[in-house]
PDB file of N, CA, C and O in Angstrom:
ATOM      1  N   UNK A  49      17.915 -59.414  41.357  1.00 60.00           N
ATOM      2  CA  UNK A  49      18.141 -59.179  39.952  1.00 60.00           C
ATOM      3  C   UNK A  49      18.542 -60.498  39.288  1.00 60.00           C
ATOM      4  O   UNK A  49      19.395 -61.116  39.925  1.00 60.00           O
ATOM      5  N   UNK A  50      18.053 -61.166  37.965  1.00 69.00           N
ATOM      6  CA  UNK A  50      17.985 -62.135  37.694  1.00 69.00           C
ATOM      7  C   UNK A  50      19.145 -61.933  36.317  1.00 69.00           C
ATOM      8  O   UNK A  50      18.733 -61.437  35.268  1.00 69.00           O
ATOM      9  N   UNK A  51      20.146 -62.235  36.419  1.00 74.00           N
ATOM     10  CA  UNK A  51      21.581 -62.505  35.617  1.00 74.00           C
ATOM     11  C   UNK A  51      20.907 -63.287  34.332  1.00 74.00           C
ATOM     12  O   UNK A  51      20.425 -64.359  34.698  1.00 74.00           O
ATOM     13  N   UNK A  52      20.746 -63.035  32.926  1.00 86.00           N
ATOM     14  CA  UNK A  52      20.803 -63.955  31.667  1.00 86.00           C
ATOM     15  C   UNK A  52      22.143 -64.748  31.602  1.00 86.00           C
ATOM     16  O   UNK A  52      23.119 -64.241  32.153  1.00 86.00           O
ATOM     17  N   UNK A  53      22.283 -66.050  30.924  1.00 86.00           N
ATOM     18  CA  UNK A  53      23.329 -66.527  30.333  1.00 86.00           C
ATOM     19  C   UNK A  53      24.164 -65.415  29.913  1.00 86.00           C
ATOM     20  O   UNK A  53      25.089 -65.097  30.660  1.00 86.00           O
ATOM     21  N   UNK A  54      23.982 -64.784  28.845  1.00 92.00           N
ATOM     22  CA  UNK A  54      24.596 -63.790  28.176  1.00 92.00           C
ATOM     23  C   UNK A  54      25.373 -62.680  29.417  1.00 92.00           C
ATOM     24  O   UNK A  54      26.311 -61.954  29.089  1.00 92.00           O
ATOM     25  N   UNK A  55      25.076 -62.691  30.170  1.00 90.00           N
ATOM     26  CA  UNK A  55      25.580 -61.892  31.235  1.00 90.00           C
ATOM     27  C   UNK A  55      26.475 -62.311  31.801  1.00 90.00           C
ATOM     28  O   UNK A  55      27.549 -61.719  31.708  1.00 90.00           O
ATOM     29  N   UNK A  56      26.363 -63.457  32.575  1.00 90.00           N
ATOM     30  CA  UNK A  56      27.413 -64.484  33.012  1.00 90.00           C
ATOM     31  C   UNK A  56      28.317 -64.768  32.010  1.00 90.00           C
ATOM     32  O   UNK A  56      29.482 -64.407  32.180  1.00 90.00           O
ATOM     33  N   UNK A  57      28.060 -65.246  31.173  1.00 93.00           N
ATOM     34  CA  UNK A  57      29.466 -65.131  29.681  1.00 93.00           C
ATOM     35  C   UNK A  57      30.185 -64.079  29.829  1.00 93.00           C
ATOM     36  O   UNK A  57      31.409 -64.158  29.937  1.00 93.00           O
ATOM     37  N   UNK A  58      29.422 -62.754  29.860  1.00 94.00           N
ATOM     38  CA  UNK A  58      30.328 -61.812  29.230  1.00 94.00           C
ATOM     39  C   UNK A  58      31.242 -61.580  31.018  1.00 94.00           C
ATOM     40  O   UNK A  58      32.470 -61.617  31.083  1.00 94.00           O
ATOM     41  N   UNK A  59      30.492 -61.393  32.079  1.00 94.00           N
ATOM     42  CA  UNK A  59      31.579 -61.316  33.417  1.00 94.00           C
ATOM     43  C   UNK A  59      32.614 -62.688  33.747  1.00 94.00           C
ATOM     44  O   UNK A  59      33.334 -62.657  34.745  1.00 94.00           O
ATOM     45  N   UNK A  60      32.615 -63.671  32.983  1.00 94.00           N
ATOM     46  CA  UNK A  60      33.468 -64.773  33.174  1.00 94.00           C
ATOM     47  C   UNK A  60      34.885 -64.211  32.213  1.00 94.00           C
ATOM     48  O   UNK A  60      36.067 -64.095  32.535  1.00 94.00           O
ATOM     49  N   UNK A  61      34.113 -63.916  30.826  1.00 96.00           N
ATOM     50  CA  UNK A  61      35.009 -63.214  29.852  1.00 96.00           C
ATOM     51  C   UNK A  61      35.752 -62.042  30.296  1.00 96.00           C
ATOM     52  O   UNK A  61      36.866 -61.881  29.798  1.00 96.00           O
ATOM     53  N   UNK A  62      35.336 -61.214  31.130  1.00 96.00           N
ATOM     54  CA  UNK A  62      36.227 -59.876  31.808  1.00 96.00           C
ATOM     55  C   UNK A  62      36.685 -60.494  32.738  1.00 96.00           C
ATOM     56  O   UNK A  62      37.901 -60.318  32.818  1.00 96.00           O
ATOM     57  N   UNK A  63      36.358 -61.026  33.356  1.00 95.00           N
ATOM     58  CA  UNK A  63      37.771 -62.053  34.487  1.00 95.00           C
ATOM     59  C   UNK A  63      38.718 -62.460  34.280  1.00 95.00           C
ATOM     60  O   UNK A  63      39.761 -62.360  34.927  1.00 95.00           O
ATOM     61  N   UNK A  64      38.351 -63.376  32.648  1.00 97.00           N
ATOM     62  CA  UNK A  64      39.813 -64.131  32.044  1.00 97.00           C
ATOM     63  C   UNK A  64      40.281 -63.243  31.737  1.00 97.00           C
ATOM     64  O   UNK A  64      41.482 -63.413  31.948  1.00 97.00           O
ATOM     65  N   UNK A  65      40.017 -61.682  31.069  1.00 97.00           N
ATOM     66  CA  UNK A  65      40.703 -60.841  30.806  1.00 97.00           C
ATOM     67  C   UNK A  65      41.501 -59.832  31.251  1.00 97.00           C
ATOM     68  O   UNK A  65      42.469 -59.249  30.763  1.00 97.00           O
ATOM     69  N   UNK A  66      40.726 -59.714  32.575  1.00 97.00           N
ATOM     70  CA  UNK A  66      41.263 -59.300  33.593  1.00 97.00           C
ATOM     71  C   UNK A  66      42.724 -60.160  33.980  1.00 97.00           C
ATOM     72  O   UNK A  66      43.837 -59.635  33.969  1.00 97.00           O
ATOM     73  N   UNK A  67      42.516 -61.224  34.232  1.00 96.00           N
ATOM     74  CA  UNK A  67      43.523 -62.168  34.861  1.00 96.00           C
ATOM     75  C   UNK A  67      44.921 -62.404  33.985  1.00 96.00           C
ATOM     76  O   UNK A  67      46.092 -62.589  34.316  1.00 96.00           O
ATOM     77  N   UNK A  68      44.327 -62.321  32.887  1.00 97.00           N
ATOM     78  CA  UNK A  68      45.598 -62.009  31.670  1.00 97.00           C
ATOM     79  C   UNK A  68      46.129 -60.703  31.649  1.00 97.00           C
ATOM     80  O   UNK A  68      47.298 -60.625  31.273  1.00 97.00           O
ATOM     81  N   UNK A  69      45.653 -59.841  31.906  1.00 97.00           N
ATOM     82  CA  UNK A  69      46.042 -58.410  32.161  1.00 97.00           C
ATOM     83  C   UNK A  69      47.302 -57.946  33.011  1.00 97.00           C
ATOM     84  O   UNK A  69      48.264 -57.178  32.990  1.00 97.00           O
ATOM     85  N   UNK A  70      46.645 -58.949  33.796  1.00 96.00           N
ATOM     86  CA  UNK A  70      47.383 -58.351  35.657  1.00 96.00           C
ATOM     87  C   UNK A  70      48.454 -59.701  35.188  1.00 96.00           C
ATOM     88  O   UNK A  70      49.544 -59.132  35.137  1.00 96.00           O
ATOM     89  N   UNK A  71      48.627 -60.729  34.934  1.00 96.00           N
ATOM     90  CA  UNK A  71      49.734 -61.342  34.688  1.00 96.00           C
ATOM     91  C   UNK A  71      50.719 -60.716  33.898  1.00 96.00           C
ATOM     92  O   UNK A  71      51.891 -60.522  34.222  1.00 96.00           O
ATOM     93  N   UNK A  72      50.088 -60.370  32.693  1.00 96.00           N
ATOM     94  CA  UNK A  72      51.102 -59.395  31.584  1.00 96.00           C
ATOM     95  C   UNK A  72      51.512 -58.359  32.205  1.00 96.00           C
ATOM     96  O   UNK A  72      52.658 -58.066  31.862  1.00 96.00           O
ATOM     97  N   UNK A  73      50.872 -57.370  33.319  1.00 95.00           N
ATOM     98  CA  UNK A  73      51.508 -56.268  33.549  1.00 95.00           C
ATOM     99  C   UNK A  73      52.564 -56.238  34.978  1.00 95.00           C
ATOM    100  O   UNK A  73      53.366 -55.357  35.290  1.00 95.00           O
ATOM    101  N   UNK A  74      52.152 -57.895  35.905  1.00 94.00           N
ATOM    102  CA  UNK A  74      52.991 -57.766  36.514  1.00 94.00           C
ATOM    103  C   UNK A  74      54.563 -58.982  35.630  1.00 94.00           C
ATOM    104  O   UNK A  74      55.628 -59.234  36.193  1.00 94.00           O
ATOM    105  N   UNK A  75      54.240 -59.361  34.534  1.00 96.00           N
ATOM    106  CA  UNK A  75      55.540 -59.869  34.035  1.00 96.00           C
ATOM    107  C   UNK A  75      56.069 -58.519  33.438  1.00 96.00           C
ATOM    108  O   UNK A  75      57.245 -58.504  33.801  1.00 96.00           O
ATOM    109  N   UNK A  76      55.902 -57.717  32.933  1.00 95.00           N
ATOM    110  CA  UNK A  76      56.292 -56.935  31.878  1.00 95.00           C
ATOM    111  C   UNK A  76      57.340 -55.425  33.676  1.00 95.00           C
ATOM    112  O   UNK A  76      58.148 -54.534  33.416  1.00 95.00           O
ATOM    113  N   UNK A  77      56.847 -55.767  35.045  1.00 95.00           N
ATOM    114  CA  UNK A  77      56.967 -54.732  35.814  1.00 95.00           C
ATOM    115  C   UNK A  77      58.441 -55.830  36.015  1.00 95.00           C
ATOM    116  O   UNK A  77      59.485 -55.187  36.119  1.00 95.00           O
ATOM    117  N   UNK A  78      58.559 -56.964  36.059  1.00 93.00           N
ATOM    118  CA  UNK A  78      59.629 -57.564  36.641  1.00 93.00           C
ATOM    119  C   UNK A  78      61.292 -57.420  35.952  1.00 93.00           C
ATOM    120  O   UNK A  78      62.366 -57.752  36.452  1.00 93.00           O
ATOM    121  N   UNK A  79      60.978 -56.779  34.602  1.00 90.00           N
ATOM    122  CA  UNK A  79      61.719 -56.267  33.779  1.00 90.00           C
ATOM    123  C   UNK A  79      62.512 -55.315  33.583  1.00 90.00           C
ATOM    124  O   UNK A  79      63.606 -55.308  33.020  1.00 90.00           O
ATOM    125  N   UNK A  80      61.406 -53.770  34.499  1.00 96.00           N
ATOM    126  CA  UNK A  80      61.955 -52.626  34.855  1.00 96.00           C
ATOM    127  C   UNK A  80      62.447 -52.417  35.900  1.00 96.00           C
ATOM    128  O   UNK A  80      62.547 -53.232  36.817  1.00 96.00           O
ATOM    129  N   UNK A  81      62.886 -51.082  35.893  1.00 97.00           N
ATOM    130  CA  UNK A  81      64.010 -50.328  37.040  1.00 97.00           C
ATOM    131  C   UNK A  81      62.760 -49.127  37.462  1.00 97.00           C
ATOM    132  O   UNK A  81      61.954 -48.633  36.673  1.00 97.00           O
ATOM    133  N   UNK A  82      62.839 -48.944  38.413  1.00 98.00           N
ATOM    134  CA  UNK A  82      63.005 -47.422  39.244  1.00 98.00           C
ATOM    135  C   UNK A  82      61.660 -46.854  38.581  1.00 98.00           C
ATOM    136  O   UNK A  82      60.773 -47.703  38.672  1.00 98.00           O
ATOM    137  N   UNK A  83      61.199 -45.592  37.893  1.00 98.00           N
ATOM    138  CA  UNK A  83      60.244 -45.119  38.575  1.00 98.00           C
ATOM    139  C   UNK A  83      58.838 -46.004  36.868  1.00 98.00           C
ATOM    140  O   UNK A  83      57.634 -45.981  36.610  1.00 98.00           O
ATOM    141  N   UNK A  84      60.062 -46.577  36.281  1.00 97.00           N
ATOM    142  CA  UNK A  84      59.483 -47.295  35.206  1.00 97.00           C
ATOM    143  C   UNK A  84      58.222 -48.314  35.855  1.00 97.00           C
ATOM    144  O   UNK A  84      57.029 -48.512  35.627  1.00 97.00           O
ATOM    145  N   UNK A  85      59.225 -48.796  36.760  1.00 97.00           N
ATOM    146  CA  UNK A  85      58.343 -49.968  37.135  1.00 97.00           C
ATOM    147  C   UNK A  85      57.538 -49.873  38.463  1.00 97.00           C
ATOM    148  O   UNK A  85      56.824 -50.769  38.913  1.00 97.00           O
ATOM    149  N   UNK A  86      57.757 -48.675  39.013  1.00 97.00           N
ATOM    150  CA  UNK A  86      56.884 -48.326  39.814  1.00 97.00           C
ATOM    151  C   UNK A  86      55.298 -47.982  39.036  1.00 97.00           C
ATOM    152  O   UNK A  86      54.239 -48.496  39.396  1.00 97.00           O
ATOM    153  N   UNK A  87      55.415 -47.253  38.200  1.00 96.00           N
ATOM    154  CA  UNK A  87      54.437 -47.140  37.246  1.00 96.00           C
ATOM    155  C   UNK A  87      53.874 -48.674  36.544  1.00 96.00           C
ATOM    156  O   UNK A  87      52.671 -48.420  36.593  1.00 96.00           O
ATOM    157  N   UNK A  88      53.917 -49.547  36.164  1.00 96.00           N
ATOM    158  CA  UNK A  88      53.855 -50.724  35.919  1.00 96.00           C
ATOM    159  C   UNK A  88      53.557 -51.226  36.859  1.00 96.00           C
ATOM    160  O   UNK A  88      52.374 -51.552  36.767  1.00 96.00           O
ATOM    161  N   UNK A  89      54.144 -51.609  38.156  1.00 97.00           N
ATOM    162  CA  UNK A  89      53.364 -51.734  39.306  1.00 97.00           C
ATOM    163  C   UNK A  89      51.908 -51.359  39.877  1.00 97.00           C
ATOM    164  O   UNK A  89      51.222 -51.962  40.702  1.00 97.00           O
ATOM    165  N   UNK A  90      51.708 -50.402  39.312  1.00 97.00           N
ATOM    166  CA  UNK A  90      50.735 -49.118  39.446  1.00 97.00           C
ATOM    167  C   UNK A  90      49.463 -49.918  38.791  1.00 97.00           C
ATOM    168  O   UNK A  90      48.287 -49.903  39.157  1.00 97.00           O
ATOM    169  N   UNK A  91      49.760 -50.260  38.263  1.00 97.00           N
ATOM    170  CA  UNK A  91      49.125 -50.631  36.730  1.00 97.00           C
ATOM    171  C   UNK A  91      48.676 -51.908  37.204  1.00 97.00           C
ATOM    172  O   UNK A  91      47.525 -52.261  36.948  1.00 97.00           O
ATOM    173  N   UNK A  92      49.558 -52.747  37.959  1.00 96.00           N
ATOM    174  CA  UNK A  92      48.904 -53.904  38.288  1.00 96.00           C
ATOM    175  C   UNK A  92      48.055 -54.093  39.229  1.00 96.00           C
ATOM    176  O   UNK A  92      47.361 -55.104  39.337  1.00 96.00           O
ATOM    177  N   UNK A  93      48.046 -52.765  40.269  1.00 97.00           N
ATOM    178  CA  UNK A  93      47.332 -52.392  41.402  1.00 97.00           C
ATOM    179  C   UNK A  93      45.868 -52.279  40.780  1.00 97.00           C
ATOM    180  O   UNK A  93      44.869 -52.837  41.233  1.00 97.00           O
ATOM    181  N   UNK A  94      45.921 -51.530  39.764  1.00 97.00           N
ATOM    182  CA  UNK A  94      44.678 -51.046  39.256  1.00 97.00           C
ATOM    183  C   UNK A  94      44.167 -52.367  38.729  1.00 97.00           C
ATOM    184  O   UNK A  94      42.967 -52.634  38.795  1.00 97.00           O
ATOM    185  N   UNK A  95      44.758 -52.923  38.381  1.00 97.00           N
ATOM    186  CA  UNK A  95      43.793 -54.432  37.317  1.00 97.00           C
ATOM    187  C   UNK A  95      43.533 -54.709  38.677  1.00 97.00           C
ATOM    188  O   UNK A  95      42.471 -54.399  39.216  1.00 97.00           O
ATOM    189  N   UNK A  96      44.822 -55.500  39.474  1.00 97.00           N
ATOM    190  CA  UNK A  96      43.538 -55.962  40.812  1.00 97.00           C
ATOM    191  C   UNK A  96      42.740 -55.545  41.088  1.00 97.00           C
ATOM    192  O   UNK A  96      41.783 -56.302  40.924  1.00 97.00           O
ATOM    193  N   UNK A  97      42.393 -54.302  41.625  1.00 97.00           N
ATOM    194  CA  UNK A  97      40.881 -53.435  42.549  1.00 97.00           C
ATOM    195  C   UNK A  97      40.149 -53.829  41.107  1.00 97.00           C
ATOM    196  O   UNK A  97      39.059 -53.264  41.194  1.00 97.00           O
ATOM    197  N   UNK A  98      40.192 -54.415  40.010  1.00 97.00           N
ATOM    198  CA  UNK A  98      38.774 -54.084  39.493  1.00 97.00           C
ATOM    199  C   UNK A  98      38.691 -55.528  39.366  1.00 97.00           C
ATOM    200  O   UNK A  98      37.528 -55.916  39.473  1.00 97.00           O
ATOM    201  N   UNK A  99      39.813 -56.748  39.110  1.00 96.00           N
ATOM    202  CA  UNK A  99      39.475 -57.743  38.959  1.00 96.00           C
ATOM    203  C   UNK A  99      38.721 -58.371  40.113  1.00 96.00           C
ATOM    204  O   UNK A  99      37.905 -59.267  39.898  1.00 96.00           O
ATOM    205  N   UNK A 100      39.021 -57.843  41.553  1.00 96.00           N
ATOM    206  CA  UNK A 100      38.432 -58.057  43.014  1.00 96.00           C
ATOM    207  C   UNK A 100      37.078 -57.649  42.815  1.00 96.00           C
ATOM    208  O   UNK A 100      36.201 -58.475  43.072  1.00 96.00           O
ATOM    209  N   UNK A 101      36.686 -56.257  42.307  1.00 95.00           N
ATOM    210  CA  UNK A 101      35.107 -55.913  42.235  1.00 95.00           C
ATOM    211  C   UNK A 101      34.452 -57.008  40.985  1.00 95.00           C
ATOM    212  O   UNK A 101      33.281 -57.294  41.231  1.00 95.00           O
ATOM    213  N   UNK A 102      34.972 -57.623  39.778  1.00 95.00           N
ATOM    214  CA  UNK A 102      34.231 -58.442  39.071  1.00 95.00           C
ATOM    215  C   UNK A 102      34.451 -60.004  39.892  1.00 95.00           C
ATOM    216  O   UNK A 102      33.534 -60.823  39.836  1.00 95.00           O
ATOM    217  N   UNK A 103      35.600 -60.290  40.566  1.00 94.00           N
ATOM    218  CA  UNK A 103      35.050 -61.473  41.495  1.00 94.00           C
ATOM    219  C   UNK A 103      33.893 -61.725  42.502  1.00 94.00           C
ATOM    220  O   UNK A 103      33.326 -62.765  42.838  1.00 94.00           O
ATOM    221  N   UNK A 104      33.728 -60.384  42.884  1.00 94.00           N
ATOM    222  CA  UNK A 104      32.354 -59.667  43.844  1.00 94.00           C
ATOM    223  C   UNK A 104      31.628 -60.415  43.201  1.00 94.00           C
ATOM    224  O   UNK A 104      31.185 -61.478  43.636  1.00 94.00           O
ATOM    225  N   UNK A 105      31.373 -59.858  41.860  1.00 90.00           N
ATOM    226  CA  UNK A 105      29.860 -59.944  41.595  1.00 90.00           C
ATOM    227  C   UNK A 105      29.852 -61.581  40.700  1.00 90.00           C
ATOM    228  O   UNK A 105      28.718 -62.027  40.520  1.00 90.00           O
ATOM    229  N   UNK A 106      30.690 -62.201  40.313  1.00 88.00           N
ATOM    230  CA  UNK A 106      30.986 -63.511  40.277  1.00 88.00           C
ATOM    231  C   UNK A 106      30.459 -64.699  41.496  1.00 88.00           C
ATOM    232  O   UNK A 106      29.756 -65.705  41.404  1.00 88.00           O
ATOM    233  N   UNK A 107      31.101 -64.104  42.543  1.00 88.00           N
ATOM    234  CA  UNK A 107      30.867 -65.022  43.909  1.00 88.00           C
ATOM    235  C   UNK A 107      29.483 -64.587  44.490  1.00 88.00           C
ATOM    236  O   UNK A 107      28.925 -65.358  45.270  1.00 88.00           O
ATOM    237  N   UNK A 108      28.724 -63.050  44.061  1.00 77.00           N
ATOM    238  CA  UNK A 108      28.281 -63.025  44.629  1.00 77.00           C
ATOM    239  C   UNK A 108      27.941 -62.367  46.197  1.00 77.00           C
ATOM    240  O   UNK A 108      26.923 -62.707  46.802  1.00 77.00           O
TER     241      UNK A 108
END
């Protein structure tokens, strides 16, 4: 399958966004207590597994 420019832009762009995501949600977890930040934690779990599947297809 042959990737356009426009394609590669936009999965570089969900990476950085990704990567800003999972920073904000694990600064914002370092803040809370107990089942607050277990949830927030949660949250950062989830940005990883998807930021890992758009590095996939980044690397390849």
């Amino acid at each position: 399958m042959t990737h356009t420019p426009d394609y590669e832009q936009t999965l570089e762009h969900t990476h950085e966004l990704l990567r800003c995501a999972l920073a904000t949600a694990y600064a914002s977890a370092d803040n809370l207590q107990g089942l607050n930040r277990d949830v927030a934690l949660a949250v950062v779990h989830l940005i990883a597994q998807v930021k890992a599947s758009v590095d996939k297809l980044i690397t390849g």
